[in-house]
Amino acid sequence: MDNETVIDEARLRRFARLAAPLLRGHVAQGPGPHAARNRPGPGLEFLDLRNYAPGDDIRHIDWHQSSRRQQPMIRRYRDESAADWFLCLDGSASMISGDGKWTLAAHLTAALAYSLLHAGHRVALIIFANQIAGFCRLGRGAHQLAKLIKLMRAHDPEKFGGTDAMNGSNLGLCQDALSPMANAFIVSDFLTPDAMEKDLKALRARASSLSAIQVFAADEAAVPGRGLATLYDMETGKARRVDLSSQSRAQASATLQRHRKKLQHICRSLAVRWTNCTAGQDWERILLDHLHTAR
Amino acid sequence: MAGFFNPLWLLALALLPLVRWLHRWHAPLSSWPVAAIFIWRETSADAAAGETKRKPDPAWRRRAVIVALLVIALAGPYRQSELSDLTVWIDDSLSMYSTENDTTRLALGMNALALELSEETSGPDRVSLRSLTNPGRSQLLHDRRRIAVPDWPPSPSDRTSAGAGTTMDLPPPALLSTDSIHWLVTDSASDAVRQWATRAALARIIQVGKNTENAGVFRLAAGRNLQQSDQVDVLVGVVNQGLRTISRDLQLHDGNRLLGHKPLLLEPGQETYLRFQVPIAPETAALRARMSPPDTLSADDELGLDIRPLQPLPTRLGKNCGEALYRAIDTHPALMLTGKVRPELTIECMTSTAPAGLPVAPADPAPVVSTLPAWLPVAGSAQDISLQKPWIAVTGGSRILFTAAQTETHAPDQKQDTATFDSRLQPALAGADQVLLRAGEVPLVVRRITGEDRPVVVETNIDMTRPAFTRQPEFAAFVAALVDLTVGHHLLEETVSTARNPEASIIAPASIPPGEKHQAMPVAGKTAGSLSTLFLIAALLLLAADTILLWRAQQGAHRA
């Protein structure tokens, strides 16, 4: 992520406020050890006291302590709605095909991390390619956000491609890093022949909730030139001689659409929340639409 | 209706699959990275699993079209269309004026042409006749069924009879109009016409004439007889172009007067010259050589010659010129002394003091040049001076050498009793006197151009009365040279002649070999417009487009 494409923090705060109620519905409901600790919110376990502020629910006023301290005090409880989130970002070479594809994926990941951290959740980041290219453990707070941003900035997708890569993106590698019953958010182009179906199934079985945002370049089938040309896969290095006619471009676009529908079908069958977006679109709109749809 | 001039070239179209096959092994010029190669799986040009063929470069179609267009262009496609114009080339060479049963071949050809046109039920309505020997002469027929023989000149023109010393000037066959059908009316006696007909795109050839026997006069020349000034030497060339031996009488006429005659016996193909020495009267203007009796082609049995240039030149001699000069002029075969006011040559003599520095012999005590003749012609200009002998005596004991190549002036060599001077035979110098002979720095013979009235004046300081000079035989030659210098040409060597091409007397018809154009020419009434150029241009345009696309692909690959 370049300095030029850093998201304005004010915009992130605004998005976090808008996304907070949506994210609450997004978190998987159910018992388990994944409750947030030391965060005030709705809950039964007493956390601490603080001074009363206008707007606080007067039902939470601790009258005994207010009498002793000669000022109104509010009881706060441990927030039991916070959860652990794993953001799985595709960092393979295919993510730099076309202008703005990697930038949009990084923006989406950063904005999700910010809003989740703002809501008190613990967030981890896994950058995957044909291997785990980057990993940041679960954490919370501004410090964690800085670590995530730093990790994304340090990542160069171009290094994870070519003939040495042998195979493409491997989402299945994230499975081991994922905590049981955690929530997972995948940002990828899912451009593998099987649309990562096998890996999605494995992740879905491990995670309590799973979301997928499919990021495409403006035109994945856009290749300059005409006539006979050699096309090679940025990730695997596999080459093919292709006649770059308008007919073949149309066929490639049709194949891409079929692939997108296939992924959509897989996600629906696995109860994975899915959204498709294209480079150049507004990241805020994409995420709000996704959270709305998934609610 | 369309067709091909060379349809065998179309067999080359069988090479088109080879073009496609060669493009299978053509390596792509450019390579591009893509996010996922599997989305291009269905459009791959590589052999998929289970397939054995490799898809060729799609540019093969473009190149196959280029090859096909070139092959078609080589095959010579043409489009036939109905024509509205008919051009009939009339061979009006000399042989076409030979008679067959009292009718000229030209008339026979015209009659045959009229018959052919009348038999054409459909065809061009506009018919134009054109002379083959003089394409500028043409005649447009508004009614193609009415062709009158007298419409064409009844006698051969100068191009075909006299003056035809060279071959006939026929129109280039390649420049015949393609918008018109071309016919030819000929007797095919001329080799030049036969070759022309072979190369020209003629739809029909109307051939007339059967006679083969003909003899003719092909050359008549006359020159001055130097022994007898009232006679001329005549040379007559005759030829027998027939297939049999002929016997004729060759007569030489002066107007209506028979000057001489000689019998002739000529073998087939024989060419011979007869010599005559005949007198000419002062009023005689022309000579005519005639073969008697005339044969089928009377136009070449006679040849005329203007001999007025051989008549003696009227000359007026001044009173002071002396006896020696008078005798020299009087005995000159080409000059005739006259008392006319305006003769063609005037010689004036004046006495003057010899210029200082004029070399004279020591034995001669009188260093005076007694005469200063001036030679005045009425017209013409001198070109050079020419004497048969290289030296001429001017004064007693002294000599002047005329050597054109000598450029240095030498002092008189008294010991050898000989003086050598620069003759300075140089080209005319514009606007200045031309010194033709000088002794030291003193000019002896000067030619000057004075104007239109007296264009050339030749002056000499040589003493023309000194017996030591006038008694020499070279005196007459010197006088003759001065006369030639004045009139501008050699009077004694003058000849006049006229000739015609001996082959023009051939009247034996010969067959015209079929030419390539005849085979390629469609039937009469239609023309074939060649379409090769169109196909060639289309191929070149496509080739240019292919080159541009290739260049752009390479540029794109470089940028990538």
JSON list of C-alpha atoms in Angstrom, two decimals, chain A residues 131-244:
[
{"chain": "A", "resi": 131, "resn": "GLN", "atom": "CA", "xyz": [2.59, -19.60, 1.07]},
{"chain": "A", "resi": 132, "resn": "ILE", "atom": "CA", "xyz": [1.81, -17.51, 4.15]},
{"chain": "A", "resi": 133, "resn": "ALA", "atom": "CA", "xyz": [3.48, -14.32, 3.06]},
{"chain": "A", "resi": 134, "resn": "GLY", "atom": "CA", "xyz": [2.68, -12.31, 6.18]},
{"chain": "A", "resi": 135, "resn": "PHE", "atom": "CA", "xyz": [1.01, -12.89, 9.51]},
{"chain": "A", "resi": 136, "resn": "CYS", "atom": "CA", "xyz": [0.04, -10.62, 12.36]},
{"chain": "A", "resi": 137, "resn": "ARG", "atom": "CA", "xyz": [-1.34, -12.23, 15.51]},
{"chain": "A", "resi": 138, "resn": "LEU", "atom": "CA", "xyz": [-4.61, -11.26, 17.15]},
{"chain": "A", "resi": 139, "resn": "GLY", "atom": "CA", "xyz": [-4.55, -7.99, 18.89]},
{"chain": "A", "resi": 140, "resn": "ARG", "atom": "CA", "xyz": [-6.53, -4.88, 19.48]},
{"chain": "A", "resi": 141, "resn": "GLY", "atom": "CA", "xyz": [-6.10, -1.16, 19.73]},
{"chain": "A", "resi": 142, "resn": "ALA", "atom": "CA", "xyz": [-4.32, 1.46, 17.65]},
{"chain": "A", "resi": 143, "resn": "HIS", "atom": "CA", "xyz": [-1.04, -0.34, 18.06]},
{"chain": "A", "resi": 144, "resn": "GLN", "atom": "CA", "xyz": [-2.48, -3.43, 16.38]},
{"chain": "A", "resi": 145, "resn": "LEU", "atom": "CA", "xyz": [-3.79, -1.31, 13.51]},
{"chain": "A", "resi": 146, "resn": "ALA", "atom": "CA", "xyz": [-0.35, 0.12, 12.97]},
{"chain": "A", "resi": 147, "resn": "LYS", "atom": "CA", "xyz": [1.13, -3.34, 12.86]},
{"chain": "A", "resi": 148, "resn": "LEU", "atom": "CA", "xyz": [-1.43, -4.48, 10.30]},
{"chain": "A", "resi": 149, "resn": "ILE", "atom": "CA", "xyz": [-0.84, -1.47, 8.10]},
{"chain": "A", "resi": 150, "resn": "LYS", "atom": "CA", "xyz": [2.90, -1.93, 8.32]},
{"chain": "A", "resi": 151, "resn": "LEU", "atom": "CA", "xyz": [2.57, -5.58, 7.33]},
{"chain": "A", "resi": 152, "resn": "MET", "atom": "CA", "xyz": [0.46, -4.74, 4.29]},
{"chain": "A", "resi": 153, "resn": "ARG", "atom": "CA", "xyz": [2.83, -1.99, 3.21]},
{"chain": "A", "resi": 154, "resn": "ALA", "atom": "CA", "xyz": [5.80, -4.29, 3.43]},
{"chain": "A", "resi": 155, "resn": "HIS", "atom": "CA", "xyz": [4.15, -6.89, 1.24]},
{"chain": "A", "resi": 156, "resn": "ASP", "atom": "CA", "xyz": [4.98, -6.96, -2.50]},
{"chain": "A", "resi": 157, "resn": "PRO", "atom": "CA", "xyz": [2.64, -9.29, -4.45]},
{"chain": "A", "resi": 158, "resn": "GLU", "atom": "CA", "xyz": [4.99, -9.29, -7.42]},
{"chain": "A", "resi": 159, "resn": "LYS", "atom": "CA", "xyz": [7.44, -11.43, -5.47]},
{"chain": "A", "resi": 160, "resn": "PHE", "atom": "CA", "xyz": [4.87, -14.18, -5.18]},
{"chain": "A", "resi": 161, "resn": "GLY", "atom": "CA", "xyz": [4.49, -15.09, -8.81]},
{"chain": "A", "resi": 162, "resn": "GLY", "atom": "CA", "xyz": [6.35, -16.39, -11.81]},
{"chain": "A", "resi": 163, "resn": "THR", "atom": "CA", "xyz": [7.40, -19.85, -12.85]},
{"chain": "A", "resi": 164, "resn": "ASP", "atom": "CA", "xyz": [8.95, -20.52, -9.44]},
{"chain": "A", "resi": 165, "resn": "ALA", "atom": "CA", "xyz": [5.59, -20.20, -7.74]},
{"chain": "A", "resi": 166, "resn": "MET", "atom": "CA", "xyz": [4.47, -23.50, -9.27]},
{"chain": "A", "resi": 167, "resn": "ASN", "atom": "CA", "xyz": [0.94, -23.06, -8.03]},
{"chain": "A", "resi": 168, "resn": "GLY", "atom": "CA", "xyz": [-1.28, -20.10, -7.36]},
{"chain": "A", "resi": 169, "resn": "SER", "atom": "CA", "xyz": [-3.04, -18.68, -4.34]},
{"chain": "A", "resi": 170, "resn": "ASN", "atom": "CA", "xyz": [-3.44, -21.17, -1.49]},
{"chain": "A", "resi": 171, "resn": "LEU", "atom": "CA", "xyz": [-6.20, -20.07, 0.84]},
{"chain": "A", "resi": 172, "resn": "GLY", "atom": "CA", "xyz": [-5.98, -23.36, 2.67]},
{"chain": "A", "resi": 173, "resn": "LEU", "atom": "CA", "xyz": [-2.78, -22.24, 4.32]},
{"chain": "A", "resi": 174, "resn": "CYS", "atom": "CA", "xyz": [-4.83, -19.81, 6.46]},
{"chain": "A", "resi": 175, "resn": "GLN", "atom": "CA", "xyz": [-6.64, -22.72, 8.03]},
{"chain": "A", "resi": 176, "resn": "ASP", "atom": "CA", "xyz": [-3.86, -23.50, 10.47]},
{"chain": "A", "resi": 177, "resn": "ALA", "atom": "CA", "xyz": [-3.48, -19.91, 11.60]},
{"chain": "A", "resi": 178, "resn": "LEU", "atom": "CA", "xyz": [-7.17, -19.49, 12.20]},
{"chain": "A", "resi": 179, "resn": "SER", "atom": "CA", "xyz": [-8.41, -19.83, 15.77]},
{"chain": "A", "resi": 180, "resn": "PRO", "atom": "CA", "xyz": [-11.35, -22.16, 16.17]},
{"chain": "A", "resi": 181, "resn": "MET", "atom": "CA", "xyz": [-14.72, -20.48, 15.97]},
{"chain": "A", "resi": 182, "resn": "ALA", "atom": "CA", "xyz": [-13.15, -17.18, 15.00]},
{"chain": "A", "resi": 183, "resn": "ASN", "atom": "CA", "xyz": [-14.61, -14.94, 12.36]},
{"chain": "A", "resi": 184, "resn": "ALA", "atom": "CA", "xyz": [-12.84, -14.66, 9.04]},
{"chain": "A", "resi": 185, "resn": "PHE", "atom": "CA", "xyz": [-12.88, -12.13, 6.28]},
{"chain": "A", "resi": 186, "resn": "ILE", "atom": "CA", "xyz": [-11.28, -13.10, 2.94]},
{"chain": "A", "resi": 187, "resn": "VAL", "atom": "CA", "xyz": [-10.23, -10.48, 0.41]},
{"chain": "A", "resi": 188, "resn": "SER", "atom": "CA", "xyz": [-9.09, -12.11, -2.82]},
{"chain": "A", "resi": 189, "resn": "ASP", "atom": "CA", "xyz": [-9.72, -12.39, -6.56]},
{"chain": "A", "resi": 190, "resn": "PHE", "atom": "CA", "xyz": [-10.37, -16.13, -6.13]},
{"chain": "A", "resi": 191, "resn": "LEU", "atom": "CA", "xyz": [-8.81, -16.63, -9.59]},
{"chain": "A", "resi": 192, "resn": "THR", "atom": "CA", "xyz": [-8.03, -20.29, -9.37]},
{"chain": "A", "resi": 193, "resn": "PRO", "atom": "CA", "xyz": [-9.63, -22.85, -11.64]},
{"chain": "A", "resi": 194, "resn": "ASP", "atom": "CA", "xyz": [-11.70, -24.30, -8.74]},
{"chain": "A", "resi": 195, "resn": "ALA", "atom": "CA", "xyz": [-12.50, -20.86, -7.26]},
{"chain": "A", "resi": 196, "resn": "MET", "atom": "CA", "xyz": [-10.82, -22.03, -4.02]},
{"chain": "A", "resi": 197, "resn": "GLU", "atom": "CA", "xyz": [-13.83, -24.18, -3.25]},
{"chain": "A", "resi": 198, "resn": "LYS", "atom": "CA", "xyz": [-11.92, -26.76, -1.27]},
{"chain": "A", "resi": 199, "resn": "ASP", "atom": "CA", "xyz": [-10.18, -24.16, 0.88]},
{"chain": "A", "resi": 200, "resn": "LEU", "atom": "CA", "xyz": [-13.42, -22.26, 1.49]},
{"chain": "A", "resi": 201, "resn": "LYS", "atom": "CA", "xyz": [-15.04, -25.42, 2.73]},
{"chain": "A", "resi": 202, "resn": "ALA", "atom": "CA", "xyz": [-12.18, -26.08, 5.12]},
{"chain": "A", "resi": 203, "resn": "LEU", "atom": "CA", "xyz": [-12.23, -22.53, 6.46]},
{"chain": "A", "resi": 204, "resn": "ARG", "atom": "CA", "xyz": [-15.97, -22.53, 6.77]},
{"chain": "A", "resi": 205, "resn": "ALA", "atom": "CA", "xyz": [-15.81, -25.61, 8.91]},
{"chain": "A", "resi": 206, "resn": "ARG", "atom": "CA", "xyz": [-13.30, -23.97, 11.23]},
{"chain": "A", "resi": 207, "resn": "ALA", "atom": "CA", "xyz": [-14.63, -20.41, 11.40]},
{"chain": "A", "resi": 208, "resn": "SER", "atom": "CA", "xyz": [-17.82, -19.36, 13.07]},
{"chain": "A", "resi": 209, "resn": "SER", "atom": "CA", "xyz": [-18.51, -16.85, 10.32]},
{"chain": "A", "resi": 210, "resn": "LEU", "atom": "CA", "xyz": [-16.90, -16.32, 6.96]},
{"chain": "A", "resi": 211, "resn": "SER", "atom": "CA", "xyz": [-17.09, -13.44, 4.54]},
{"chain": "A", "resi": 212, "resn": "ALA", "atom": "CA", "xyz": [-15.57, -13.18, 1.11]},
{"chain": "A", "resi": 213, "resn": "ILE", "atom": "CA", "xyz": [-14.95, -10.09, -1.00]},
{"chain": "A", "resi": 214, "resn": "GLN", "atom": "CA", "xyz": [-13.92, -10.88, -4.52]},
{"chain": "A", "resi": 215, "resn": "VAL", "atom": "CA", "xyz": [-11.79, -8.15, -6.08]},
{"chain": "A", "resi": 216, "resn": "PHE", "atom": "CA", "xyz": [-11.38, -7.93, -9.82]},
{"chain": "A", "resi": 217, "resn": "ALA", "atom": "CA", "xyz": [-9.38, -5.60, -11.98]},
{"chain": "A", "resi": 218, "resn": "ALA", "atom": "CA", "xyz": [-11.38, -3.27, -14.20]},
{"chain": "A", "resi": 219, "resn": "ASP", "atom": "CA", "xyz": [-11.12, -5.82, -17.00]},
{"chain": "A", "resi": 220, "resn": "GLU", "atom": "CA", "xyz": [-9.38, -9.05, -16.22]},
{"chain": "A", "resi": 221, "resn": "ALA", "atom": "CA", "xyz": [-9.56, -10.02, -19.90]},
{"chain": "A", "resi": 222, "resn": "ALA", "atom": "CA", "xyz": [-7.98, -6.79, -21.08]},
{"chain": "A", "resi": 223, "resn": "VAL", "atom": "CA", "xyz": [-4.69, -7.59, -22.79]},
{"chain": "A", "resi": 224, "resn": "PRO", "atom": "CA", "xyz": [-3.01, -5.12, -25.11]},
{"chain": "A", "resi": 225, "resn": "GLY", "atom": "CA", "xyz": [-1.95, -6.03, -28.60]},
{"chain": "A", "resi": 226, "resn": "ARG", "atom": "CA", "xyz": [-3.56, -7.97, -31.41]},
{"chain": "A", "resi": 227, "resn": "GLY", "atom": "CA", "xyz": [-2.88, -11.16, -33.27]},
{"chain": "A", "resi": 228, "resn": "LEU", "atom": "CA", "xyz": [-1.07, -14.15, -31.95]},
{"chain": "A", "resi": 229, "resn": "ALA", "atom": "CA", "xyz": [0.46, -13.59, -28.51]},
{"chain": "A", "resi": 230, "resn": "THR", "atom": "CA", "xyz": [1.78, -15.62, -25.65]},
{"chain": "A", "resi": 231, "resn": "LEU", "atom": "CA", "xyz": [-0.10, -15.14, -22.40]},
{"chain": "A", "resi": 232, "resn": "TYR", "atom": "CA", "xyz": [1.46, -16.34, -19.18]},
{"chain": "A", "resi": 233, "resn": "ASP", "atom": "CA", "xyz": [-0.01, -16.70, -15.73]},
{"chain": "A", "resi": 234, "resn": "MET", "atom": "CA", "xyz": [1.44, -14.18, -13.33]},
{"chain": "A", "resi": 235, "resn": "GLU", "atom": "CA", "xyz": [1.30, -16.67, -10.50]},
{"chain": "A", "resi": 236, "resn": "THR", "atom": "CA", "xyz": [2.19, -19.97, -12.03]},
{"chain": "A", "resi": 237, "resn": "GLY", "atom": "CA", "xyz": [4.10, -18.86, -15.11]},
{"chain": "A", "resi": 238, "resn": "LYS", "atom": "CA", "xyz": [2.12, -21.21, -17.30]},
{"chain": "A", "resi": 239, "resn": "ALA", "atom": "CA", "xyz": [2.01, -19.90, -20.88]},
{"chain": "A", "resi": 240, "resn": "ARG", "atom": "CA", "xyz": [-0.48, -20.26, -23.66]},
{"chain": "A", "resi": 241, "resn": "ARG", "atom": "CA", "xyz": [-0.54, -19.00, -27.29]},
{"chain": "A", "resi": 242, "resn": "VAL", "atom": "CA", "xyz": [-3.71, -17.01, -27.78]},
{"chain": "A", "resi": 243, "resn": "ASP", "atom": "CA", "xyz": [-5.13, -15.16, -30.74]},
{"chain": "A", "resi": 244, "resn": "LEU", "atom": "CA", "xyz": [-5.97, -11.78, -29.27]}
]
